[in-house]
Amino acid sequence: MLLSFFCFDFFCILTKVFSYIAEQNHSSTDIPLNKIWNQHGSIIAGGNGKGNGSNQLSAPSGICVDTDDQTVYIADTGNDRIIKWEYNATYGKVVAGGNRKGNQIDQLNGPKVVIIDKNDDSLVICDYGNKRIVRWPRENGAVGQTIIDDISCTGLAIDNNGDLYVSDDKYHTVRRWKKGEINGTIVAGKNGQGVDLNQLNSPNTIFVDQNYSIYVSDTRNNRVMKWMKSAAEGIVVAGRYDKENDLAELSSPVGMTVDHFGNIYVVDARNRRIMYWSPYATEGKIAVAANEKEAHSKHLSNPFGLALDRQYNLYVSDFWNDRVQKFCIVSDGN
Ligand SMILES: *[C@@H]1O[C@H](CO)[C@@H](O)[C@H](O)[C@H]1NC(C)=O
Ligand SMILES: *[C@@H]1O[C@H](CO)[C@@H](O)[C@H](O)[C@H]1NC(C)=O
Ligand SMILES: *[C@@H]1O[C@H](CO)[C@@H](O)[C@H](O)[C@H]1NC(C)=O
Ligand SMILES: *[C@@H]1O[C@H](CO)[C@@H](O)[C@H](O)[C@H]1NC(C)=O
Ligand SMILES: *[C@@H]1O[C@H](CO)[C@@H](O)[C@H](O)[C@H]1NC(C)=O
């Protein structure tokens, strides 16, 4: 089915034609999934130089999208604030921090991750520089509340019971907090920093599916792991090391998300591209690649954070260019 009507522009239509030709070259044995995205992004937030104005960003990292209305929440790391950008807005609204760098209850220090907790209409934030996790009201919150202290948080997720999952780059674990728990429970990476299947090395983004499986971008191991509920070790689901095959490798995966079918979308940061892997695939496919020759502002540049909406449009934070781009889906491959 063609989805260009979601994102109606000239390049979407052009991409569709060329991608048909490109598809003919795939020879993978996995479930054939040939989603196609426009390689020209549109800047949906920032893109007006580095700064703290309401139409600017400074080193944005983690992002999330409210799939109900396509509002994007951005961890505007360099500005020590969380800013939200409504669909098609030309400027954002600060929803947390923005009161200079600091550790007071109305301040943040280099926030790296933000997620929406729809259970109580709040935002949960990795306040990385303060080594704490804070909860802010989603609207008009003047102050946040520290919910977990003394943690070098790099990723957050909430499951359908409202349990909170946190990855950290100090102990190289993912921990889960049920409501009221004080210390949490390690649910992935119980064996210290390392490369074995029961270890992680600088875990970053996490995602928890309906079955409570945890997906984690295991940045310094250049792979994405899946830990089934209560498993003693993980399974490599993306980034199977294979020198002969560039599509099988990842290099510093960071932003990552998973759709209802278990397809994994991941920022392959050092290769400057977005990959997607279907379940059981032995190699990934390129969703969006940086264009070296044509360093045009519309192209992917230095991706970090990643989010997906219901139509499979991709949202990518461009850390070094102080902007968030959207790459429209042109065809979902069916
Ligand atoms: C398909 O593969 C052939 C041979 O490897 C290559 O010459 C051609 O450029 C490829 N076509 C596309 C559209 O990628
Ligand atoms: C988005 O904004 C542009 C420019 O302000 C406007 O022309 C367009 O109609 C808007 N689109 C939607 C769907 O709101
Ligand atoms: C925003 O930037 C301006 C200019 O650099 C600076 O004077 C101001 O203090 C900044 N505001 C905040 C809240 O950081
Ligand atoms: C939490 O961890 C601390 C330090 O390891 C320990 O002293 C305390 O007993 C733990 N609390 C609970 C409720 O497990
Ligand atoms: C959850 O588990 C069920 C039963 O094993 C399976 O059919 C389903 O595909 C799983 N869902 C996901 C998202 O993995």
XYZ file of C-alpha atoms and ligand atoms in Angstrom:
404
model
C 0.000 0.000 0.000
C 1.298 3.437 -0.815
C 1.264 5.875 2.017
C 2.429 9.013 0.325
C -0.761 10.836 1.198
C 0.399 11.050 4.779
C 3.311 13.142 3.709
C 2.483 14.734 0.485
C 5.420 16.210 -1.272
C 7.313 15.922 -4.467
C 10.282 14.019 -3.053
C 8.049 11.412 -1.484
C 6.759 10.536 -4.906
C 10.210 10.521 -6.511
C 11.630 8.297 -3.792
C 8.876 5.807 -4.418
C 9.945 5.295 -8.008
C 13.652 4.907 -7.297
C 13.158 2.703 -4.312
C 11.261 0.211 -6.404
C 14.414 -0.283 -8.453
C 16.614 -0.448 -5.354
C 14.415 -3.146 -3.829
C 15.113 -5.542 -6.633
C 18.629 -5.968 -5.271
C 17.662 -7.375 -1.883
C 18.243 -11.064 -1.434
C 17.682 -11.643 2.245
C 15.917 -14.688 3.615
C 13.992 -12.864 6.323
C 10.350 -11.887 6.142
C 10.274 -9.524 3.210
C 9.750 -6.071 4.584
C 10.432 -3.320 2.182
C 9.383 -0.175 3.864
C 10.592 2.928 2.102
C 11.207 6.342 3.579
C 11.822 9.608 1.831
C 15.558 10.243 2.140
C 14.907 13.963 2.360
C 13.780 14.874 5.833
C 11.842 17.895 6.890
C 13.020 19.871 9.886
C 10.182 19.768 12.370
C 11.947 21.316 15.380
C 14.938 23.630 15.724
C 17.030 24.197 12.635
C 17.456 27.866 13.551
C 20.981 27.663 14.892
C 22.123 26.696 18.351
C 20.405 28.729 21.044
C 17.800 28.822 23.753
C 15.065 30.619 21.828
C 11.692 28.903 21.552
C 12.421 28.052 17.910
C 15.904 26.694 18.693
C 17.561 23.646 20.180
C 21.011 22.912 21.546
C 22.345 19.375 21.169
C 19.022 17.524 21.290
C 19.367 13.854 22.219
C 16.427 11.681 23.303
C 13.040 12.280 21.681
C 9.601 10.750 21.914
C 6.378 11.219 20.002
C 2.848 11.186 21.314
C 1.389 8.973 18.630
C -2.113 10.362 19.259
C -1.290 13.811 17.933
C 2.328 13.652 16.715
C 3.563 16.070 19.363
C 7.309 15.604 19.757
C 9.022 15.879 23.153
C 12.718 16.614 22.983
C 15.468 16.303 25.580
C 17.123 19.592 24.662
C 20.306 18.587 26.420
C 22.416 21.720 25.907
C 19.575 23.954 27.063
C 18.843 21.928 30.226
C 15.190 21.671 29.321
C 12.513 19.485 27.806
C 10.679 21.183 24.988
C 7.616 20.001 23.134
C 6.788 20.764 19.550
C 3.231 20.281 18.429
C 2.490 18.967 14.996
C 3.507 21.508 12.341
C 4.474 24.138 14.950
C 7.211 26.638 14.141
C 8.325 26.956 17.754
C 8.283 24.807 20.837
C 7.070 25.124 24.401
C 9.325 24.411 27.363
C 7.643 21.810 29.553
C 10.425 21.041 32.052
C 13.559 22.873 33.183
C 14.688 25.834 31.134
C 15.743 27.662 34.286
C 19.493 27.438 33.674
C 21.598 24.455 34.578
C 21.201 23.338 38.152
C 19.918 20.761 40.600
C 16.971 22.620 42.119
C 13.484 21.189 41.707
C 12.736 23.558 38.817
C 16.006 22.804 37.035
C 17.646 20.137 34.924
C 21.262 19.457 34.042
C 21.886 17.975 30.617
C 18.700 15.862 30.353
C 19.194 12.997 27.910
C 15.932 11.096 27.719
C 12.247 11.928 27.988
C 9.259 9.593 27.821
C 5.540 10.121 28.299
C 3.771 8.245 31.084
C 0.168 8.208 29.976
C -0.921 6.494 33.213
C -0.675 9.758 35.088
C -0.082 12.261 32.316
C 3.484 13.003 33.236
C 6.916 13.072 31.681
C 9.735 10.945 33.022
C 13.179 12.382 32.406
C 16.757 11.151 32.711
C 18.355 14.200 34.299
C 21.764 12.863 33.409
C 23.994 15.602 34.848
C 22.176 15.403 38.178
C 22.260 11.593 38.181
C 18.555 11.446 38.933
C 15.265 10.551 37.306
C 12.546 13.151 37.648
C 8.848 13.182 36.942
C 7.192 16.384 35.694
C 3.565 17.068 34.977
C 3.028 16.964 31.251
C 1.472 20.412 31.154
C 2.360 23.581 33.046
C 4.582 21.936 35.608
C 6.772 24.409 37.435
C 8.792 21.762 39.252
C 9.714 18.121 38.980
C 9.876 15.379 41.551
C 12.889 13.113 41.904
C 11.715 9.519 41.722
C 15.089 7.741 41.548
C 18.365 9.156 42.783
C 22.013 8.363 42.231
C 21.649 6.812 38.804
C 23.549 7.348 35.575
C 20.424 6.915 33.474
C 20.682 6.492 29.695
C 17.322 4.974 28.775
C 13.745 4.773 30.061
C 10.665 2.716 29.283
C 7.296 2.038 30.893
C 5.388 -1.201 30.405
C 1.630 -1.629 30.322
C 1.539 -2.209 34.093
C 3.169 1.147 34.687
C 6.469 -0.394 35.787
C 9.490 1.734 35.005
C 12.626 0.378 33.321
C 15.919 2.220 33.441
C 19.225 1.538 31.707
C 22.440 2.936 33.120
C 25.988 3.330 31.879
C 27.650 2.969 35.260
C 26.644 -0.573 36.202
C 25.696 -1.573 32.624
C 22.302 -2.895 33.599
C 18.625 -2.434 32.975
C 16.610 -2.251 36.183
C 12.877 -2.373 36.712
C 10.988 -0.484 39.384
C 7.512 -1.599 40.298
C 5.410 1.025 42.039
C 6.681 1.607 45.556
C 9.915 -0.340 45.131
C 13.021 1.348 46.475
C 15.951 -0.356 44.816
C 14.476 -1.905 41.702
C 15.434 -5.271 40.250
C 18.051 -5.943 37.610
C 16.291 -7.388 34.571
C 19.089 -7.297 31.986
C 22.877 -7.306 32.225
C 23.341 -8.906 35.615
C 26.998 -9.743 35.147
C 28.868 -6.466 34.885
C 30.263 -4.709 31.853
C 31.188 -7.040 29.011
C 30.386 -8.659 25.718
C 28.875 -12.010 26.770
C 25.188 -12.612 26.171
C 24.495 -12.038 29.868
C 26.321 -8.713 29.844
C 25.920 -5.220 28.422
C 28.411 -2.490 27.613
C 26.974 1.018 27.842
C 23.315 0.182 27.346
C 21.396 3.091 25.897
C 17.819 3.162 24.655
C 15.353 0.559 25.942
C 11.977 -0.637 24.756
C 9.604 -3.049 26.504
C 7.025 -4.968 24.463
C 3.640 -6.468 25.356
C 5.310 -9.650 26.611
C 7.696 -7.715 28.854
C 10.662 -8.507 26.648
C 13.286 -5.811 26.935
C 15.078 -4.526 23.873
C 18.232 -2.566 24.570
C 20.693 -0.829 22.289
C 23.954 -2.127 23.669
C 26.020 0.754 22.361
C 29.600 -0.282 22.935
C 28.893 -3.876 21.942
C 27.494 -2.586 18.631
C 24.346 -4.654 18.902
C 20.724 -4.619 20.016
C 19.792 -7.259 22.583
C 16.433 -8.727 23.464
C 15.963 -10.073 26.962
C 12.791 -12.097 27.331
C 11.009 -11.749 30.645
C 13.063 -13.351 33.452
C 15.773 -14.514 31.027
C 19.289 -15.064 32.319
C 20.804 -13.778 29.112
C 19.829 -11.863 26.021
C 19.551 -12.675 22.334
C 21.301 -10.568 19.701
C 18.511 -9.208 17.512
C 20.445 -6.636 15.488
C 24.128 -6.097 14.807
C 25.339 -9.635 14.331
C 29.008 -9.063 13.758
C 29.914 -9.966 10.199
C 32.875 -8.272 8.567
C 31.798 -9.359 5.120
C 28.407 -7.771 5.388
C 28.006 -4.103 6.143
C 24.235 -4.513 6.560
C 24.729 -7.016 9.371
C 26.808 -4.658 11.481
C 25.951 -1.747 13.683
C 28.375 0.857 14.932
C 27.367 2.595 18.166
C 23.625 2.001 18.100
C 21.786 4.574 20.216
C 18.168 5.643 19.565
C 15.969 2.596 19.002
C 12.342 1.566 18.943
C 10.258 -1.496 18.096
C 6.907 -1.740 16.311
C 3.967 -4.070 16.996
C 5.411 -6.709 14.691
C 8.734 -6.814 16.496
C 10.636 -4.911 13.804
C 13.506 -2.967 15.298
C 14.396 0.542 14.169
C 17.777 1.714 15.311
C 20.110 4.683 14.917
C 23.396 3.269 13.662
C 25.193 6.382 14.854
C 28.715 5.934 13.610
C 27.525 4.741 10.225
C 25.184 7.747 10.228
C 22.104 5.874 9.179
C 18.817 4.478 10.460
C 18.479 0.716 10.083
C 15.536 -1.577 10.541
C 15.663 -5.263 11.311
C 12.759 -7.630 11.060
C 12.570 -10.400 13.685
C 15.060 -13.234 13.030
C 16.738 -11.273 10.222
C 20.443 -11.847 9.785
C 20.943 -8.399 8.349
C 19.247 -5.057 8.542
C 17.922 -2.753 5.901
C 18.742 0.882 5.510
C 15.772 3.077 6.306
C 17.546 6.407 5.944
C 21.210 7.015 5.156
C 23.320 10.154 5.428
C 24.230 11.573 2.073
C 27.932 12.405 2.063
C 28.169 13.960 -1.352
C 25.176 16.138 -0.948
C 25.478 17.573 2.545
C 22.107 19.160 2.137
C 20.158 20.277 5.142
C 17.384 17.909 4.194
C 19.561 14.846 4.556
C 20.302 12.784 7.606
C 23.443 14.032 9.285
C 24.375 12.960 12.833
C 21.438 10.986 14.154
C 21.058 10.244 17.844
C 17.481 9.881 19.127
C 14.706 8.065 17.291
C 10.926 7.846 17.451
C 8.218 6.353 15.280
C 4.589 7.364 14.844
C 1.627 5.204 13.875
C 2.211 5.674 10.167
C 5.877 4.624 10.571
C 7.237 8.092 9.894
C 10.648 8.368 11.558
C 11.668 11.244 13.833
C 15.384 11.698 14.350
C 17.317 14.111 16.531
C 20.391 15.551 14.866
C 22.650 16.237 17.817
C 25.274 18.338 16.068
C 22.872 20.370 13.969
C 20.453 21.357 16.735
C 17.352 20.096 15.008
C 14.883 17.243 14.765
C 14.022 15.835 11.367
C 11.099 13.784 10.177
C 11.494 11.197 7.436
C 8.171 10.339 5.910
C 7.256 6.818 5.001
C 6.488 6.449 1.319
C 5.550 2.783 1.208
C 4.974 0.287 3.990
C 6.088 -2.533 1.717
C 2.762 -4.334 1.323
C 21.786 -3.380 -8.040
O 22.955 -4.190 -8.031
C 23.777 -3.987 -9.174
C 24.894 -5.019 -9.145
O 25.425 -5.162 -7.853
C 24.304 -2.541 -9.150
O 25.139 -2.316 -10.286
C 23.122 -1.598 -9.204
O 23.574 -0.273 -9.062
C 22.155 -1.899 -8.068
N 20.963 -1.103 -8.269
C 20.489 -0.323 -7.325
C 19.280 0.476 -7.706
O 20.945 -0.236 -6.196
C 1.456 23.277 8.276
O 1.990 24.584 8.255
C 2.074 25.157 6.976
C 2.817 26.492 7.066
O 2.490 27.187 8.234
C 0.649 25.314 6.415
O 0.710 25.863 5.140
C 0.021 23.927 6.367
O -1.322 24.038 5.935
C 0.051 23.268 7.727
N -0.420 21.884 7.571
C -1.278 21.312 8.408
C -1.681 19.924 8.069
O -1.700 21.875 9.402
C 19.554 32.171 26.899
O 20.648 32.637 26.141
C 20.973 33.979 26.380
C 22.030 34.387 25.370
O 23.068 33.439 25.340
C 21.406 34.148 27.827
O 21.716 35.493 28.092
C 20.287 33.680 28.734
O 20.715 33.711 30.083
C 19.860 32.255 28.380
N 18.693 31.882 29.173
C 18.629 30.762 29.884
C 17.370 30.532 30.621
O 19.538 29.974 29.942
C 18.203 -1.115 49.037
O 19.592 -1.121 48.851
C 20.300 -0.664 49.992
C 21.763 -0.547 49.635
O 22.195 -1.660 48.907
C 20.036 -1.657 51.136
O 20.735 -1.232 52.287
C 18.548 -1.696 51.427
O 18.286 -2.689 52.378
C 17.762 -2.024 50.172
N 16.344 -1.843 50.439
C 15.428 -2.741 50.082
C 14.012 -2.399 50.459
O 15.692 -3.763 49.488
C 4.064 -12.460 22.811
O 3.967 -13.829 23.052
C 2.974 -14.490 22.275
C 2.867 -15.917 22.756
O 4.140 -16.495 22.877
C 3.363 -14.381 20.813
O 2.395 -14.999 20.003
C 3.469 -12.913 20.445
O 3.922 -12.786 19.117
C 4.426 -12.202 21.379
N 4.387 -10.778 21.125
C 5.476 -10.059 20.910
C 5.269 -8.600 20.703
O 6.587 -10.549 20.888
